[in-house]
Coordinates of C-alpha atoms and ligand atoms in Angstrom, one line a residue:
Chain A
M1 CA -33.7 -12.0 -70.6
K2 CA -32.2 -9.3 -67.9
P3 CA -30.3 -6.0 -68.4
V4 CA -28.4 -7.2 -65.8
S5 CA -27.1 -10.9 -65.5
P6 CA -27.2 -13.1 -62.5
F7 CA -23.9 -14.0 -63.6
L8 CA -20.7 -13.3 -63.6
E9 CA -17.9 -14.3 -65.4
L10 CA -13.7 -14.2 -64.8
D11 CA -12.2 -14.7 -68.3
E12 CA -12.1 -12.7 -70.7
T13 CA -11.9 -15.0 -74.2
A14 CA -12.7 -14.0 -77.5
R15 CA -16.0 -14.4 -78.8
V16 CA -18.2 -14.6 -81.7
P17 CA -21.5 -14.1 -83.2
V18 CA -24.4 -16.6 -82.3
T19 CA -28.0 -15.9 -82.1
F20 CA -30.2 -17.2 -80.0
D21 CA -34.3 -16.8 -80.8
G22 CA -33.1 -14.7 -83.5
T23 CA -31.3 -12.1 -81.2
P24 CA -27.7 -11.7 -82.0
L25 CA -25.8 -12.6 -79.3
D26 CA -21.1 -12.2 -79.0
L27 CA -20.8 -15.5 -76.7
P28 CA -16.8 -16.9 -76.1
Q29 CA -15.5 -18.9 -78.6
G30 CA -15.3 -22.5 -77.5
A31 CA -17.3 -21.5 -73.5
N32 CA -19.7 -23.6 -72.4
L33 CA -22.9 -23.1 -74.6
A34 CA -25.5 -23.1 -71.4
A35 CA -22.6 -21.4 -69.1
A36 CA -22.3 -18.8 -71.4
L37 CA -25.9 -18.1 -72.7
L38 CA -26.7 -17.8 -68.7
V39 CA -24.6 -15.1 -68.5
A40 CA -24.8 -13.0 -71.7
G41 CA -28.5 -13.0 -69.4
V42 CA -31.5 -15.6 -71.2
D43 CA -32.7 -17.4 -68.6
V44 CA -35.4 -19.4 -70.4
F45 CA -33.8 -22.4 -72.3
R46 CA -37.0 -24.2 -73.0
H47 CA -40.8 -24.7 -72.1
T48 CA -41.8 -28.2 -71.6
P49 CA -44.2 -30.2 -73.9
V50 CA -46.4 -31.0 -70.7
S51 CA -47.8 -27.6 -69.2
G52 CA -45.7 -25.1 -71.2
A53 CA -43.6 -23.9 -67.9
P54 CA -40.0 -22.3 -68.2
R55 CA -36.4 -24.5 -67.6
A56 CA -33.7 -23.3 -67.4
P57 CA -29.8 -25.7 -66.6
F58 CA -30.0 -27.6 -63.3
C59 CA -27.4 -30.0 -63.0
M60 CA -25.3 -28.4 -66.0
M61 CA -23.5 -32.4 -66.2
G62 CA -25.3 -33.7 -69.0
A63 CA -28.6 -35.9 -66.8
C64 CA -31.0 -33.5 -66.6
F65 CA -31.9 -32.8 -69.6
E66 CA -33.4 -29.1 -68.9
C67 CA -31.0 -27.2 -71.1
L68 CA -32.7 -28.6 -73.4
V69 CA -31.9 -25.7 -77.0
E70 CA -32.1 -26.4 -81.1
I71 CA -29.2 -25.6 -82.7
D72 CA -29.3 -25.8 -85.9
G73 CA -32.6 -27.2 -86.4
V74 CA -31.5 -30.5 -83.6
V75 CA -31.8 -30.6 -80.1
R76 CA -29.4 -30.4 -77.5
Q77 CA -28.3 -30.3 -74.5
A78 CA -26.4 -26.6 -73.9
C79 CA -24.5 -28.1 -71.3
M80 CA -22.7 -30.8 -72.8
I81 CA -21.3 -28.6 -75.9
D82 CA -19.3 -25.8 -77.2
V83 CA -19.7 -22.2 -78.0
T84 CA -19.3 -22.0 -82.0
A85 CA -19.3 -19.1 -84.6
G86 CA -22.7 -18.9 -85.9
M87 CA -24.7 -21.0 -84.2
D88 CA -28.6 -20.7 -84.7
I89 CA -29.8 -21.1 -81.6
R90 CA -33.7 -21.7 -80.4
K91 CA -35.8 -22.8 -77.5
A92 CA -36.4 -26.3 -78.0
H93 CA -40.3 -26.9 -77.5
E94 CA -40.2 -30.3 -77.7
D95 CA -37.4 -32.8 -75.6
F96 CA -35.5 -35.9 -77.3
R97 CA -39.4 -37.6 -77.8
G98 CA -38.0 -38.2 -81.0
A99 CA -35.2 -40.0 -80.3
V100 CA -35.4 -43.5 -80.4
Chain B
M1 CA -14.8 -53.2 -84.1
E2 CA -11.8 -53.2 -81.4
R3 CA -12.0 -55.0 -79.3
F4 CA -9.8 -53.7 -75.3
D5 CA -9.3 -55.9 -72.4
L6 CA -10.9 -53.4 -70.2
A7 CA -13.7 -51.0 -70.9
I8 CA -13.8 -48.1 -68.5
I9 CA -17.0 -45.7 -68.2
G10 CA -16.3 -42.5 -66.4
A11 CA -13.0 -40.5 -66.3
G12 CA -13.5 -39.2 -62.6
P13 CA -10.9 -40.0 -60.4
A14 CA -11.9 -44.0 -60.0
G15 CA -12.1 -44.6 -64.0
M16 CA -8.4 -42.3 -64.4
A17 CA -7.1 -44.5 -61.4
A18 CA -7.9 -47.6 -62.9
A19 CA -6.5 -47.0 -66.3
R20 CA -3.8 -46.2 -65.6
E21 CA -3.0 -49.3 -62.8
A22 CA -4.1 -51.8 -65.7
A23 CA -2.4 -50.1 -68.7
D24 CA 0.6 -51.1 -66.4
L25 CA 0.0 -54.5 -65.5
G26 CA 0.2 -54.9 -70.0
L27 CA -3.8 -54.4 -70.5
A28 CA -5.3 -52.4 -73.7
V29 CA -7.6 -49.7 -72.0
V30 CA -10.6 -47.9 -73.6
L31 CA -11.5 -45.0 -71.5
L32 CA -15.1 -43.5 -72.5
D33 CA -16.5 -40.1 -71.2
E34 CA -19.4 -38.0 -72.5
Q35 CA -17.2 -34.4 -70.7
A36 CA -14.6 -32.8 -73.8
R37 CA -11.5 -33.4 -70.7
P38 CA -10.7 -35.6 -68.0
G39 CA -11.3 -35.5 -64.3
G40 CA -15.3 -36.5 -63.5
Q41 CA -17.2 -34.1 -61.1
I42 CA -14.5 -33.8 -58.3
Y43 CA -11.7 -32.7 -61.1
R44 CA -14.0 -30.9 -64.0
D45 CA -12.1 -30.1 -66.1
V46 CA -8.9 -29.5 -64.2
E47 CA -6.0 -29.2 -67.1
R48 CA -7.4 -25.9 -68.5
A49 CA -8.6 -23.8 -65.8
G50 CA -5.9 -21.4 -65.2
P51 CA -4.4 -20.2 -61.8
V52 CA -6.7 -17.9 -61.4
R53 CA -9.5 -20.8 -60.4
G54 CA -7.0 -22.8 -59.2
D55 CA -6.7 -20.4 -56.1
I56 CA -10.3 -20.0 -55.8
L57 CA -11.0 -24.3 -55.9
G58 CA -8.0 -24.7 -54.0
E59 CA -5.2 -27.7 -53.6
D60 CA -7.8 -30.8 -53.7
Y61 CA -9.0 -29.3 -57.1
T62 CA -5.6 -29.3 -58.5
A63 CA -4.4 -32.6 -57.8
G64 CA -6.3 -34.1 -60.2
T65 CA -3.0 -33.1 -63.2
R66 CA -2.0 -35.9 -61.3
L67 CA -4.3 -38.2 -62.6
T68 CA -5.2 -36.9 -66.1
Q69 CA -1.5 -36.8 -66.9
A70 CA -1.2 -40.6 -65.5
L71 CA -3.5 -41.1 -69.0
L72 CA -0.7 -40.4 -71.4
H73 CA -0.4 -44.0 -71.9
D74 CA 0.6 -46.4 -75.2
R75 CA -1.8 -48.6 -74.2
I76 CA -4.6 -46.1 -72.5
R77 CA -7.0 -44.5 -75.0
H78 CA -9.4 -41.9 -74.1
I79 CA -12.5 -41.6 -75.7
A80 CA -13.6 -37.9 -75.0
G81 CA -17.3 -37.1 -75.9
A82 CA -18.2 -39.8 -76.2
V83 CA -21.6 -40.4 -74.9
L84 CA -22.2 -44.4 -73.9
W85 CA -26.4 -45.6 -74.0
A86 CA -25.7 -49.4 -74.5
I87 CA -23.5 -52.1 -73.1
E88 CA -24.4 -55.2 -74.7
D89 CA -23.6 -58.7 -73.9
G90 CA -20.1 -60.3 -74.6
F91 CA -19.4 -56.7 -74.2
C92 CA -20.1 -54.3 -76.9
L93 CA -20.8 -50.9 -75.8
S94 CA -22.1 -48.4 -78.0
Y95 CA -21.5 -44.5 -77.5
T96 CA -22.3 -41.3 -79.6
Q97 CA -19.2 -38.7 -80.3
D98 CA -19.5 -35.9 -82.3
G99 CA -23.0 -36.9 -83.8
R100 CA -21.6 -39.9 -85.1
A101 CA -22.5 -43.4 -83.1
A102 CA -20.0 -45.9 -83.1
Q103 CA -19.1 -48.9 -80.8
V104 CA -16.3 -50.6 -79.2
S105 CA -15.7 -54.1 -77.5
A106 CA -14.3 -55.8 -74.8
D107 CA -13.8 -58.4 -72.2
R108 CA -13.8 -56.6 -69.1
V109 CA -16.0 -53.3 -68.2
L110 CA -16.0 -51.0 -65.4
I111 CA -18.7 -48.6 -64.4
A112 CA -17.0 -45.6 -62.9
T113 CA -19.5 -43.0 -63.5
G114 CA -19.5 -41.6 -60.0
A115 CA -22.6 -39.6 -58.6
L116 CA -25.7 -37.1 -59.1
E117 CA -27.0 -34.6 -57.1
R118 CA -29.6 -36.1 -54.9
P119 CA -32.8 -35.3 -56.3
M120 CA -33.8 -32.3 -54.0
P121 CA -37.8 -32.0 -54.7
L122 CA -38.9 -28.2 -53.1
P123 CA -41.9 -25.9 -54.1
G124 CA -40.8 -23.8 -57.0
W125 CA -37.3 -26.0 -57.6
T126 CA -38.0 -26.4 -61.3
L127 CA -37.6 -22.3 -61.8
P128 CA -34.9 -21.4 -64.2
G129 CA -32.5 -19.9 -61.7
V130 CA -32.8 -23.2 -59.3
M131 CA -30.0 -24.9 -60.2
T132 CA -28.0 -28.1 -57.7
A133 CA -24.6 -27.0 -56.1
G134 CA -23.3 -29.0 -58.4
A135 CA -24.4 -27.1 -61.2
G136 CA -23.3 -23.9 -59.3
Q137 CA -19.2 -25.9 -59.3
I138 CA -19.5 -27.9 -62.7
L139 CA -20.4 -23.4 -63.9
L140 CA -16.9 -22.3 -61.5
K141 CA -14.9 -25.1 -62.7
Q142 CA -16.0 -25.0 -66.1
S143 CA -16.3 -22.1 -67.5
G144 CA -15.3 -19.7 -64.5
V145 CA -19.1 -18.2 -64.6
L146 CA -20.4 -16.8 -60.6
A147 CA -23.3 -16.4 -59.6
R148 CA -23.7 -12.8 -59.0
R149 CA -26.7 -13.4 -55.5
A150 CA -26.9 -17.0 -54.7
V151 CA -28.1 -18.7 -51.5
L152 CA -27.2 -22.0 -51.2
V153 CA -30.0 -24.5 -49.5
G154 CA -29.7 -27.7 -47.9
S155 CA -27.5 -30.1 -45.9
G156 CA -23.5 -31.2 -46.4
P157 CA -20.3 -30.4 -46.6
L158 CA -20.2 -30.4 -50.4
L159 CA -22.5 -27.0 -50.0
Y160 CA -19.7 -25.5 -47.5
L161 CA -17.2 -26.4 -50.2
I162 CA -18.8 -24.4 -52.7
A163 CA -19.5 -22.1 -50.5
A164 CA -16.4 -21.1 -49.4
Q165 CA -15.2 -20.9 -53.2
M166 CA -17.7 -18.5 -54.2
V167 CA -16.3 -16.7 -51.0
R168 CA -13.0 -16.9 -52.3
A169 CA -13.8 -15.7 -56.0
G170 CA -15.4 -12.4 -54.6
T171 CA -18.8 -13.3 -54.3
P172 CA -20.1 -14.9 -51.7
P173 CA -23.6 -16.3 -51.1
L174 CA -26.0 -14.5 -49.9
A175 CA -27.1 -17.1 -47.6
L176 CA -27.2 -20.6 -46.9
V177 CA -30.6 -22.3 -45.4
E178 CA -29.5 -25.4 -43.7
T179 CA -31.4 -27.9 -43.4
Q180 CA -29.8 -30.6 -40.6
T181 CA -30.5 -29.8 -36.8
V182 CA -28.9 -30.0 -33.1
A183 CA -30.3 -33.6 -32.7
D184 CA -28.4 -34.7 -36.3
R185 CA -25.4 -32.6 -34.8
T186 CA -25.7 -34.8 -31.6
R187 CA -26.3 -38.2 -33.3
A188 CA -23.6 -37.4 -35.4
L189 CA -21.1 -37.3 -32.4
H190 CA -21.6 -41.1 -31.9
H191 CA -19.7 -41.6 -34.5
I192 CA -16.7 -39.5 -33.3
S193 CA -14.0 -41.9 -33.9
G194 CA -14.4 -43.0 -37.0
A195 CA -14.5 -39.3 -37.7
L196 CA -11.2 -39.3 -36.1
R197 CA -9.7 -41.4 -37.6
G198 CA -10.9 -39.0 -40.7
W199 CA -9.2 -35.9 -38.9
R200 CA -8.4 -34.2 -42.0
Y201 CA -11.3 -33.9 -43.2
L202 CA -12.7 -32.4 -40.5
V203 CA -9.8 -29.8 -39.8
K204 CA -10.7 -29.4 -43.8
G205 CA -14.5 -28.8 -43.2
L206 CA -14.0 -26.5 -39.9
K207 CA -11.2 -24.4 -42.5
L208 CA -14.2 -23.8 -45.0
L209 CA -16.9 -22.7 -42.0
A210 CA -14.0 -20.8 -40.6
Q211 CA -14.1 -18.8 -44.2
I212 CA -18.0 -18.9 -44.5
T213 CA -17.7 -17.2 -40.8
R214 CA -15.4 -14.2 -41.6
A215 CA -17.4 -13.7 -44.8
R216 CA -20.4 -12.5 -42.9
V217 CA -22.2 -14.9 -45.0
P218 CA -25.8 -16.3 -42.6
R219 CA -26.3 -18.9 -41.8
H220 CA -29.9 -20.5 -41.1
T221 CA -29.6 -23.8 -39.4
G222 CA -32.5 -26.1 -39.0
A223 CA -34.4 -24.3 -41.5
T224 CA -37.9 -26.0 -42.4
G225 CA -40.8 -24.9 -45.3
I226 CA -37.5 -24.3 -47.3
A227 CA -40.0 -23.0 -50.5
I228 CA -38.6 -20.9 -54.2
E229 CA -41.0 -18.4 -54.6
G230 CA -41.2 -16.3 -58.4
S231 CA -43.1 -16.1 -61.2
D232 CA -40.8 -16.5 -63.8
R233 CA -37.6 -17.1 -62.5
A234 CA -36.5 -18.0 -59.0
E235 CA -36.6 -14.7 -56.7
A236 CA -36.2 -15.6 -53.4
V237 CA -36.1 -18.2 -51.2
T238 CA -38.7 -18.9 -47.8
F239 CA -38.3 -20.7 -44.8
T240 CA -38.7 -20.9 -40.9
S241 CA -35.3 -20.9 -38.8
H242 CA -35.2 -21.4 -35.5
G243 CA -38.8 -20.1 -35.1
R244 CA -38.7 -17.2 -37.1
A245 CA -39.6 -16.6 -40.5
H246 CA -37.4 -15.7 -43.5
R247 CA -37.6 -14.4 -47.1
I248 CA -34.5 -13.7 -48.9
D249 CA -34.3 -12.0 -52.7
C250 CA -31.9 -13.8 -54.9
D251 CA -31.3 -14.5 -58.0
T252 CA -30.3 -18.1 -58.0
V253 CA -31.2 -20.2 -55.4
F254 CA -28.1 -23.8 -55.4
L255 CA -29.9 -27.0 -54.3
H256 CA -27.9 -29.9 -52.5
H257 CA -28.7 -32.3 -49.6
G258 CA -25.9 -35.1 -50.7
V259 CA -25.1 -36.7 -53.9
V260 CA -26.0 -40.4 -54.8
P261 CA -25.0 -43.5 -57.0
N262 CA -25.7 -42.9 -60.5
T263 CA -26.8 -46.3 -61.4
Q264 CA -27.8 -46.1 -65.0
A265 CA -25.0 -48.4 -66.0
A266 CA -25.0 -50.7 -64.1
R267 CA -29.1 -50.6 -63.8
S268 CA -29.3 -51.6 -67.5
L269 CA -27.5 -54.9 -67.6
G270 CA -29.7 -56.1 -64.1
V271 CA -26.7 -55.9 -61.5
M272 CA -28.3 -55.8 -58.2
H273 CA -29.0 -53.0 -55.9
R274 CA -29.9 -52.3 -52.3
W275 CA -30.7 -50.0 -50.4
R276 CA -28.0 -48.1 -47.9
R277 CA -29.9 -46.9 -44.9
D278 CA -26.9 -45.2 -43.9
Q279 CA -27.4 -43.0 -46.7
A280 CA -30.6 -43.2 -48.2
C281 CA -30.0 -44.4 -51.6
F282 CA -30.0 -48.3 -53.5
S283 CA -26.2 -48.9 -54.3
P284 CA -24.8 -52.6 -56.1
V285 CA -24.4 -55.4 -54.5
L286 CA -20.7 -55.7 -55.5
D287 CA -17.7 -58.7 -53.7
P288 CA -14.1 -57.2 -52.5
W289 CA -12.7 -56.7 -55.7
G290 CA -16.1 -54.8 -56.8
E291 CA -17.2 -57.0 -59.2
T292 CA -21.7 -57.3 -59.5
D293 CA -23.4 -59.9 -60.1
V294 CA -23.1 -60.0 -63.9
P295 CA -19.7 -61.8 -63.8
G296 CA -16.6 -59.2 -65.6
I297 CA -18.9 -55.7 -65.0
Y298 CA -17.1 -54.1 -62.2
V299 CA -18.6 -50.9 -59.9
A300 CA -15.7 -48.0 -58.5
G301 CA -16.0 -45.1 -56.7
D302 CA -19.0 -42.6 -56.0
G303 CA -21.5 -45.0 -58.3
A304 CA -20.2 -48.3 -55.7
G305 CA -21.5 -45.9 -53.1
I306 CA -20.7 -42.9 -51.6
V307 CA -17.3 -42.2 -50.2
G308 CA -15.2 -39.3 -52.0
A309 CA -12.8 -38.2 -54.4
K310 CA -9.4 -40.4 -53.1
A311 CA -11.2 -43.5 -51.6
A312 CA -13.0 -43.6 -55.2
E313 CA -8.9 -42.7 -56.9
H314 CA -8.5 -46.3 -54.5
A315 CA -11.4 -48.4 -55.4
G316 CA -10.2 -48.4 -59.1
R317 CA -6.7 -49.4 -58.8
L318 CA -8.4 -52.0 -56.5
A319 CA -10.7 -53.2 -60.0
A320 CA -7.5 -53.1 -61.9
L321 CA -6.4 -55.7 -59.9
A322 CA -8.8 -57.3 -60.4
V323 CA -9.2 -57.1 -63.7
A324 CA -5.7 -58.3 -64.4
T325 CA -5.8 -61.0 -62.8
S326 CA -8.7 -62.5 -64.6
A327 CA -6.9 -61.8 -67.6
G328 CA -4.4 -63.5 -66.8
H329 CA -1.7 -60.5 -66.5
L330 CA -2.0 -60.5 -63.0
G331 CA -0.8 -63.1 -60.0
Q332 CA -3.5 -63.9 -57.4
G333 CA -0.2 -63.2 -54.9
E334 CA 1.4 -60.1 -56.6
R335 CA -2.9 -59.3 -56.3
D336 CA -3.0 -59.7 -53.4
R337 CA -0.5 -58.1 -51.9
R338 CA -1.1 -54.9 -54.0
A339 CA -4.6 -55.1 -52.4
K340 CA -3.3 -54.4 -49.1
R341 CA -2.6 -51.1 -49.1
L342 CA -5.6 -50.0 -50.9
R343 CA -7.8 -51.3 -48.8
L344 CA -5.5 -49.7 -45.8
A345 CA -6.2 -46.6 -47.8
L346 CA -9.4 -47.1 -48.9
D347 CA -10.5 -47.9 -45.1
R348 CA -8.9 -45.0 -43.6
E349 CA -11.7 -42.7 -46.3
R350 CA -14.4 -45.0 -45.1
A351 CA -14.1 -44.1 -41.5
V352 CA -15.8 -40.2 -42.0
R353 CA -18.1 -41.0 -43.6
P354 CA -20.4 -42.2 -40.9
F355 CA -20.1 -39.3 -38.7
L356 CA -20.7 -37.3 -41.9
D357 CA -23.9 -39.3 -43.2
A358 CA -25.5 -38.7 -39.8
A359 CA -24.0 -35.1 -38.9
Y360 CA -25.7 -33.6 -42.6
P361 CA -28.9 -36.2 -43.7
P362 CA -31.2 -36.0 -46.7
C363 CA -33.7 -32.8 -46.4
V364 CA -36.3 -34.8 -44.8
E365 CA -39.1 -32.7 -46.1
A366 CA -37.4 -33.0 -49.6
L367 CA -37.3 -37.3 -49.2
A368 CA -41.1 -36.7 -48.8
P369 CA -42.5 -33.9 -51.1
A370 CA -45.7 -32.9 -50.3
D371 CA -48.3 -33.0 -52.6
G372 CA -48.5 -30.5 -54.8
T373 CA -44.7 -30.7 -55.2
I374 CA -43.4 -31.8 -58.7
I375 CA -41.1 -34.6 -58.4
C376 CA -40.8 -35.8 -61.8
R377 CA -38.8 -32.7 -63.2
C378 CA -39.5 -33.8 -67.0
E379 CA -43.2 -35.4 -66.8
E380 CA -44.1 -32.5 -64.0
V381 CA -45.4 -35.3 -62.3
T382 CA -46.7 -34.3 -58.6
A383 CA -45.8 -35.9 -54.5
G384 CA -49.3 -36.2 -54.9
T385 CA -49.8 -38.3 -57.7
I386 CA -48.1 -40.6 -56.8
R387 CA -49.5 -41.4 -53.6
S388 CA -52.6 -41.3 -55.4
H389 CA -51.3 -44.2 -57.1
A390 CA -50.2 -46.2 -54.4
K391 CA -54.2 -46.1 -53.1
L392 CA -55.1 -47.4 -56.5
G393 CA -52.5 -50.4 -55.5
C394 CA -48.7 -49.4 -57.5
L395 CA -46.4 -51.2 -55.4
G396 CA -43.4 -50.1 -57.6
P397 CA -42.2 -47.7 -59.5
N398 CA -42.2 -49.7 -62.9
Q399 CA -45.5 -50.3 -62.3
S400 CA -46.3 -46.4 -61.7
K401 CA -45.3 -45.8 -65.2
A402 CA -48.1 -47.9 -66.5
F403 CA -50.3 -45.7 -64.3
G404 CA -48.5 -42.4 -64.9
R405 CA -45.8 -40.6 -66.6
A406 CA -43.1 -40.3 -63.9
G407 CA -39.9 -41.1 -64.8
M408 CA -40.0 -41.3 -68.4
G409 CA -39.2 -38.6 -69.5
P410 CA -35.8 -38.2 -71.3
C411 CA -34.1 -37.9 -67.6
Q412 CA -35.0 -41.2 -67.6
G413 CA -35.9 -41.1 -63.4
R414 CA -32.5 -39.6 -62.4
Y415 CA -33.7 -37.0 -60.8
C416 CA -36.8 -38.7 -59.6
G417 CA -35.7 -42.6 -59.2
L418 CA -35.6 -42.7 -55.8
T419 CA -38.3 -39.7 -54.8
V420 CA -41.1 -42.5 -56.6
T421 CA -39.0 -45.5 -54.5
A422 CA -39.1 -43.6 -51.3
L423 CA -42.9 -42.0 -51.4
L424 CA -44.1 -45.7 -52.7
A425 CA -42.2 -47.2 -49.8
A426 CA -44.0 -45.3 -47.1
A427 CA -47.3 -45.0 -49.1
N428 CA -47.6 -48.7 -48.8
G429 CA -45.5 -49.6 -45.5
R430 CA -42.7 -52.2 -47.3
T431 CA -39.2 -51.2 -47.5
E432 CA -36.7 -49.7 -50.6
D433 CA -35.9 -53.1 -51.6
D434 CA -39.5 -54.4 -52.0
T435 CA -40.8 -51.7 -53.5
G436 CA -37.6 -51.7 -56.0
Y437 CA -36.8 -48.9 -58.7
Y438 CA -37.4 -48.1 -62.3
R439 CA -36.1 -51.1 -64.4
I440 CA -33.5 -49.4 -66.7
R441 CA -33.2 -50.1 -70.6
P442 CA -30.8 -48.8 -73.4
P443 CA -30.4 -46.3 -74.7
L444 CA -29.2 -44.6 -71.4
K445 CA -29.3 -40.9 -73.3
P446 CA -31.4 -40.8 -75.9
V447 CA -29.6 -41.4 -79.3
T448 CA -31.0 -39.9 -82.7
L449 CA -32.0 -41.4 -85.9
G450 CA -29.1 -39.2 -87.6
E451 CA -26.6 -40.3 -85.3
L452 CA -26.9 -44.5 -85.8
A453 CA -28.2 -43.9 -89.5
A454 CA -24.1 -42.3 -88.8
M455 CA -22.3 -45.1 -87.6
D456 CA -19.9 -46.4 -88.9
D457 CA -19.8 -51.0 -88.6
T458 CA -15.3 -50.3 -89.0
S459 CA -15.4 -47.8 -87.6
D460 CA -12.6 -47.7 -84.2
G461 CA -14.0 -45.0 -82.6
A462 CA -11.5 -42.1 -82.9
Ligands
LIG1 C1 -21.6 -32.2 -60.1 C2 -20.8 -32.5 -58.5 C3 -19.7 -32.4 -58.2 C4 -19.2 -32.8 -57.3 N1 -18.2 -31.4 -56.6 C5 -17.2 -32.2 -55.6 C6 -15.9 -31.8 -54.9 O1 -15.4 -30.6 -55.8 N2 -15.3 -32.0 -54.3 C7 -15.3 -33.3 -53.4 O2 -14.4 -34.0 -53.2 N3 -16.2 -34.1 -54.4 C8 -17.4 -34.0 -55.2 N4 -18.4 -34.6 -56.1 C9 -18.1 -36.0 -55.4 C10 -17.7 -36.8 -56.5 O3 -18.8 -37.8 -56.4 C11 -16.9 -37.5 -56.0 O4 -15.7 -37.0 -55.3 C12 -15.8 -38.0 -57.4 O5 -15.9 -36.9 -58.3 C13 -16.0 -38.8 -57.3 O6 -15.8 -39.8 -58.5 P1 -15.3 -40.9 -59.4 O7 -14.1 -41.2 -59.9 O8 -16.5 -42.1 -59.6 O9 -17.0 -40.2 -60.5 P2 -17.3 -38.6 -60.8 O10 -15.5 -38.0 -61.0 O11 -18.3 -38.5 -61.1 O12 -16.5 -39.0 -62.7 C14 -17.5 -39.8 -63.4 C15 -17.9 -39.8 -64.8 O13 -18.3 -40.5 -65.7 C16 -18.7 -40.0 -67.0 N5 -20.3 -40.2 -67.3 C17 -21.5 -40.8 -66.4 N6 -22.4 -41.1 -67.3 C18 -21.4 -41.4 -68.5 C19 -22.0 -41.7 -69.8 N7 -23.6 -42.5 -69.9 N8 -21.5 -42.1 -70.6 C20 -19.7 -41.4 -70.9 N9 -19.4 -41.2 -69.8 C21 -20.7 -40.2 -68.5 C22 -19.2 -38.8 -66.0 O14 -19.3 -37.6 -67.1 C23 -17.8 -38.1 -65.4 O15 -16.7 -38.2 -65.9 C24 -19.0 -33.9 -56.9 C25 -19.9 -34.6 -57.3 C26 -21.0 -34.4 -58.2 C27 -22.6 -34.8 -58.8
LIG2 S1 -28.2 -28.5 -67.5 FE1 -28.8 -30.6 -66.8 S2 -29.1 -31.4 -68.9 FE2 -27.9 -29.8 -69.0

């Protein structure tokens, strides 16, 4: 995480507490999770299962699967979900290989 | 399982216009979209964006509320946040919503799943901080979020649109690194008559360029040897332009060299696709109404070939007319009468395309990346590896799966498919059509056992 985020936000919205890899963050309630994490200065969302390379959101439209994070134990696309209070978010270390 | 006359996948301009047209003609319509709100890519979250965002994004964006509001109709059921993952015979559509799988059925299906950014494999494009330009725009439309220190790389009108929107928002990009050349412009002039028929687009384009120039955003054209540098994230873009080497420090890189049809859903049904040389991509083979070679399956909008939002809307309505006729809700004469106006409008929209396609061709070094460049982001396969498969006798993308793991990650080839086809075609000296594309099988998006277990057979999907 960087002290100054590469991204800035136009609007002010009410914030709710979540954690990212155990670190407490206050994110805008109902905001797109990937966008909110980027603004909060999170720059690595996951490491690839192949080489461990760092990755972060690429398409923001649900197509690339680079924004995968683990939320309350389930691997999900951060760009496809909204922020809710109390989310326990962690970097994803696997992709959907467990899915059918 | 609830049954509808027409199921539409995608609530962008094509899907929204088709839904209203069909509903007005008496059909029961279900509209599925994985986004929480209607709009598609161009009008993403248009109903939620306040006046500040509206001013930044411009009238072409805010005009989308006309289509989103038209979805309020007794015979349209819009199921939002529904990720479609299978279309099966008859037609049964399976989707996931809120962690639960569900199904609906329909006599006919319109695929209006729009476009994807054309993959732009350049050295360093997998680093955090590198995104598609469309992603940058989605951040702005959906979340009011802007990149402070961004460089835009590639070519095409959307690149200018995004740059101008960033200027209006008060965070102009650090630079535009453009890959098109003077020769491209000369070639494009052959299509100037068509472009003049679509003069409104040219005027808009010139206005965007004026805004970018006024904000003193440096433009580097004819850029080659482009690479993104950084160890754990993007730190700089390096390239050569007009004989000079450049390095621009930045935090964010937005890549764009056009959009291509998202063909996943149509391909999963075995719909025939052909290579389009003018747009360097595959698109489905359609009759004049948008029907595919699989009876009852239609495609409209950018998923059928890149034409833009207005044309997508007209094509959506045309498909709806044809569906209404085949469902017995509209006589052929009336269908043809209504179609005439739509076809004229569609032709007007298409007129400017040959000029745009020639003026802003895809970036050559991203179409044929250097051996060391990763082309399959999911499985980290390089261009060199695909070329070595060709040497071992690999003729097509499906065979390449037997040689390695390209295309087998969660994105299912969305960001490597066209590159793999192009690399194999070039290496084997065969056409793209002969080389083919990945065979796409459901599930189109990963489904978990938990989501399947939560499926309720009697679910009406609401
Ligand atoms: C990121 C991006 C940004 C763009 N921005 C602009 C712009 O600002 N101006 C402009 O003129 N053009 C823009 N374009 C070009 C754009 O493709 C067209 O102008 C227009 O949006 C096409 O309309 P459409 O109805 O064909 O598809 P889209 O508007 O793309 O709508 C397709 C819809 O299908 C949904 N979908 C896709 N797959 C599934 C699935 N499996 N399950 C459920 N839903 C699904 C998507 O969520 C989406 O809402 C953009 C393209 C992209 C990719
Ligand atoms: S950023 Fe591409 S799927 Fe989320």
